[in-house]
Short mmCIF file of C-alpha atoms in Angstrom, two decimals:
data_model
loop_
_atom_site.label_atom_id
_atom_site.label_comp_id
_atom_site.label_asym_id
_atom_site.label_seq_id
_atom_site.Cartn_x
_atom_site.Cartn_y
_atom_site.Cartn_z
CA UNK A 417 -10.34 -55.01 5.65
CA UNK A 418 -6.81 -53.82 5.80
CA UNK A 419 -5.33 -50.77 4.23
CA UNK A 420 -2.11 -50.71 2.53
CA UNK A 421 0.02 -49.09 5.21
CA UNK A 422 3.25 -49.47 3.14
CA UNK A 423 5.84 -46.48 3.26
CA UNK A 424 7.10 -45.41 -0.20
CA UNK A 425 9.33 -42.48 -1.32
CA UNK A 426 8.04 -39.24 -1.23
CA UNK A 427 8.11 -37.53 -4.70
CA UNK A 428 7.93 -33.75 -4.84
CA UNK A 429 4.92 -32.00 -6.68
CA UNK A 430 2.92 -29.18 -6.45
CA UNK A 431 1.76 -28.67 -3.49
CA UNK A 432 0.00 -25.33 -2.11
CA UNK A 433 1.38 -23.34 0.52
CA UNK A 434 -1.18 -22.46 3.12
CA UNK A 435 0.17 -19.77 5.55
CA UNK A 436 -1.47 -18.12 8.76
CA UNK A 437 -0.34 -14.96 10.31
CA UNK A 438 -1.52 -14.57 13.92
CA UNK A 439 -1.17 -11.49 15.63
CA UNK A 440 -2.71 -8.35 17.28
CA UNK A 441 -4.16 -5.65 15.52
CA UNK A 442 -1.13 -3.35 14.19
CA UNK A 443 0.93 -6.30 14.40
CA UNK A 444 2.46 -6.37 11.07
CA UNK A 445 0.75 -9.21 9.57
CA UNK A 446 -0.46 -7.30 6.52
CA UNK A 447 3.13 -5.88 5.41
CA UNK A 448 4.73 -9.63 6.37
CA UNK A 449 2.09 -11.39 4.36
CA UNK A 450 3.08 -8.92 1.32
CA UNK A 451 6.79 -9.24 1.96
CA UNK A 452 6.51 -13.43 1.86
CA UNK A 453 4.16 -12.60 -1.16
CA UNK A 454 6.81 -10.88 -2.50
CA UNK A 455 9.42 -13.74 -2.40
CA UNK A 456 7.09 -16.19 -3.92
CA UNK A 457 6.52 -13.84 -6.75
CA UNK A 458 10.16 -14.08 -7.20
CA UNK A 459 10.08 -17.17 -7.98
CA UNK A 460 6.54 -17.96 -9.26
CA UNK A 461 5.77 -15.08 -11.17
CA UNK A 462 2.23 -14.04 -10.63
CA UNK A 463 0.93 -10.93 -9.38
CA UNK A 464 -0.22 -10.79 -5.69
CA UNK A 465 -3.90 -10.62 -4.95
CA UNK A 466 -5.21 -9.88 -1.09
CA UNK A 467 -8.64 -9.96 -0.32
CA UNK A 468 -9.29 -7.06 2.37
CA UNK A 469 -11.95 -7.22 4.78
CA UNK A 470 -10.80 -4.57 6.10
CA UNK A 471 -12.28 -1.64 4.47
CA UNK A 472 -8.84 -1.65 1.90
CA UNK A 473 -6.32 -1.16 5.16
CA UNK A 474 -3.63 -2.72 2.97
CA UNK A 475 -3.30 0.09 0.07
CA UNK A 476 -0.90 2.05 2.66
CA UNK A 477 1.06 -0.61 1.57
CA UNK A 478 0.57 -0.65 -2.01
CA UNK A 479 3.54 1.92 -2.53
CA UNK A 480 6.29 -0.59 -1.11
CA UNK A 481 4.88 -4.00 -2.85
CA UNK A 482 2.68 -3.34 -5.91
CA UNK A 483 -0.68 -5.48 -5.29
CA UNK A 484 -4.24 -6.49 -6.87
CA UNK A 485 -6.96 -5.88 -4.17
CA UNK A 486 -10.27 -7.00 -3.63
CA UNK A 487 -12.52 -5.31 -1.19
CA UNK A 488 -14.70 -8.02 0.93
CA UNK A 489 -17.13 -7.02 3.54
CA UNK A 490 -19.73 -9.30 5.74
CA UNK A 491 -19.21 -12.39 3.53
CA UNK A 492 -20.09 -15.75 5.09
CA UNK A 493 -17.85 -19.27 4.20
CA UNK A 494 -19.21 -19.84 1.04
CA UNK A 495 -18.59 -16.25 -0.29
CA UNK A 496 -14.93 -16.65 1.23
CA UNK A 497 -14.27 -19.54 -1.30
CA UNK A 498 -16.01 -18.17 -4.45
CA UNK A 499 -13.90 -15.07 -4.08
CA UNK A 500 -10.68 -17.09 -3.13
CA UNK A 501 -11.62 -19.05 -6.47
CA UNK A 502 -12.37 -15.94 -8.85
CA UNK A 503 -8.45 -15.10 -8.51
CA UNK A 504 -7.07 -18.52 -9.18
CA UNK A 505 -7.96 -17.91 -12.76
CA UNK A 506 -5.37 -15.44 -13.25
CA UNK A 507 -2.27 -17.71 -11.52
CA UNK A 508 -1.71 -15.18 -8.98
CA UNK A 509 1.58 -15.67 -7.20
CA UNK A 510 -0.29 -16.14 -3.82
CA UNK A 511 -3.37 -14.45 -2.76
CA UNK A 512 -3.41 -13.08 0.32
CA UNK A 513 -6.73 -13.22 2.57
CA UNK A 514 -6.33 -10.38 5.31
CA UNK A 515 -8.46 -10.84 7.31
CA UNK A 516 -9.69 -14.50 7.88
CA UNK A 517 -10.90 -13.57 11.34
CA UNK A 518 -13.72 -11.53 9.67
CA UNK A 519 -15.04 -15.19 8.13
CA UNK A 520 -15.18 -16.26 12.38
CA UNK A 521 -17.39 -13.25 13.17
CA UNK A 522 -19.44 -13.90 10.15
CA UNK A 523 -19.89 -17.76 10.65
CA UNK A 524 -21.23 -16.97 14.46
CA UNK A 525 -23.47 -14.26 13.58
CA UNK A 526 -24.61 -16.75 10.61
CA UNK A 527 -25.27 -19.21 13.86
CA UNK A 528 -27.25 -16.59 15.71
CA UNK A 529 -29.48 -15.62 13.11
CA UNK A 530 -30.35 -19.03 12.26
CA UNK A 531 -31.29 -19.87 16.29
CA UNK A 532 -34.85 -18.51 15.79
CA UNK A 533 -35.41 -19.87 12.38
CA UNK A 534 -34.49 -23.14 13.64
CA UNK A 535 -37.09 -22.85 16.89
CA UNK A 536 -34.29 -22.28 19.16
CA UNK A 537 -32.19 -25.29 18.65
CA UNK A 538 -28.45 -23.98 19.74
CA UNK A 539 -27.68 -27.24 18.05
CA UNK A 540 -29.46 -27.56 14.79
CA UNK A 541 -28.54 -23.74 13.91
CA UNK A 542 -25.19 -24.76 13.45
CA UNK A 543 -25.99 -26.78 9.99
CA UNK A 544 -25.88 -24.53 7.26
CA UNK A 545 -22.82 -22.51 9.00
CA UNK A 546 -21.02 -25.71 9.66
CA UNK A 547 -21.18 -26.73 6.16
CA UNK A 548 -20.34 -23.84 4.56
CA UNK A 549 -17.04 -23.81 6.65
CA UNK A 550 -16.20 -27.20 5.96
CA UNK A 551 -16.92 -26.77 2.28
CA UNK A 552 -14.64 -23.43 2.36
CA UNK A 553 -11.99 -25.75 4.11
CA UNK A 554 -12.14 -28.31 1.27
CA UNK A 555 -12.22 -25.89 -1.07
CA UNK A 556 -8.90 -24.10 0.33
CA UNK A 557 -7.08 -27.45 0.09
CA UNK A 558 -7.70 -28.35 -3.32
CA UNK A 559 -6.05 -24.84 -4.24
CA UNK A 560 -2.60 -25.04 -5.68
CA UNK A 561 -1.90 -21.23 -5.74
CA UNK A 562 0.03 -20.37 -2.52
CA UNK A 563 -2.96 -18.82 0.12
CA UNK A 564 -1.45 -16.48 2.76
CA UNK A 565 -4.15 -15.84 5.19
CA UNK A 566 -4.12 -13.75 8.40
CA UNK A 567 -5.94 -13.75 11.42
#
């Protein structure tokens, strides 16, 4: 069965921004994600949401770019996504996920705890985590609200 492999012009739409900032602690990628926030407000309108994992590390900036915040601790993939979702409601002009790193840590200790439960199959504990990721992956990309996230 063939597919129709045809070029045709691209048309512009919406289409979300995703954005990863990579860099070491103290780095800057909280106050850079805020200043590109910033311009996209400019032009979207919107307040900016970030989701802190961080124990609410970014209100030292809240003085230079005004900001929603939403404090996230220990949350697994699928807890990620609903609270990505709850702020899409509101048209934010991005949200800003700081830190996506903490999802990692939470997805292998997710693996880990399932090991025993799973009669210590390495393999078969991955199931549930592995789905939730790729479910908060899908989820991400159906998002039209610019996502900022660092790591």
């Amino acid at each position: 069965m063939a597919g129709d492999f045809k070029a045709k012009p691209a048309a512009r739409s919406e289409e979300p921004l995703l954005l990863g900032m990579v860099g070491p602690p103290g780095g800057g990628k909280t106050l850079s994600s805020l200043k590109v926030a910033k311009g996209i407000q400019s032009v979207r309108g919107g307040d900016i949401v970030v989701i802190d994992t961080e124990g609410g590390r970014s209100r030292k900036y809240s003085d230079l770019i005004p900001f929603s915040i939403v404090e996230l601790s220990g949350a697994r993939s699928d807890v990620f996504l609903e609270c990505i979702q709850a702020q899409i409601a509101s048209n934010p002009a991005a949200v800003i996920v700081d830190s996506l790193s903490d999802e990692h840590e939470s997805y292998l200790e997710w693996h880990d705890e399932m090991v025993p439960k799973m009669g210590n199959n390495e393999w078969a504990a991955w199931a549930k985590p592995k789905a939730a990721r790729k479910k908060l992956i899908s989820g991400i990309l159906r998002i039209k609200v610019p996502l900022i996230f660092t790591f």
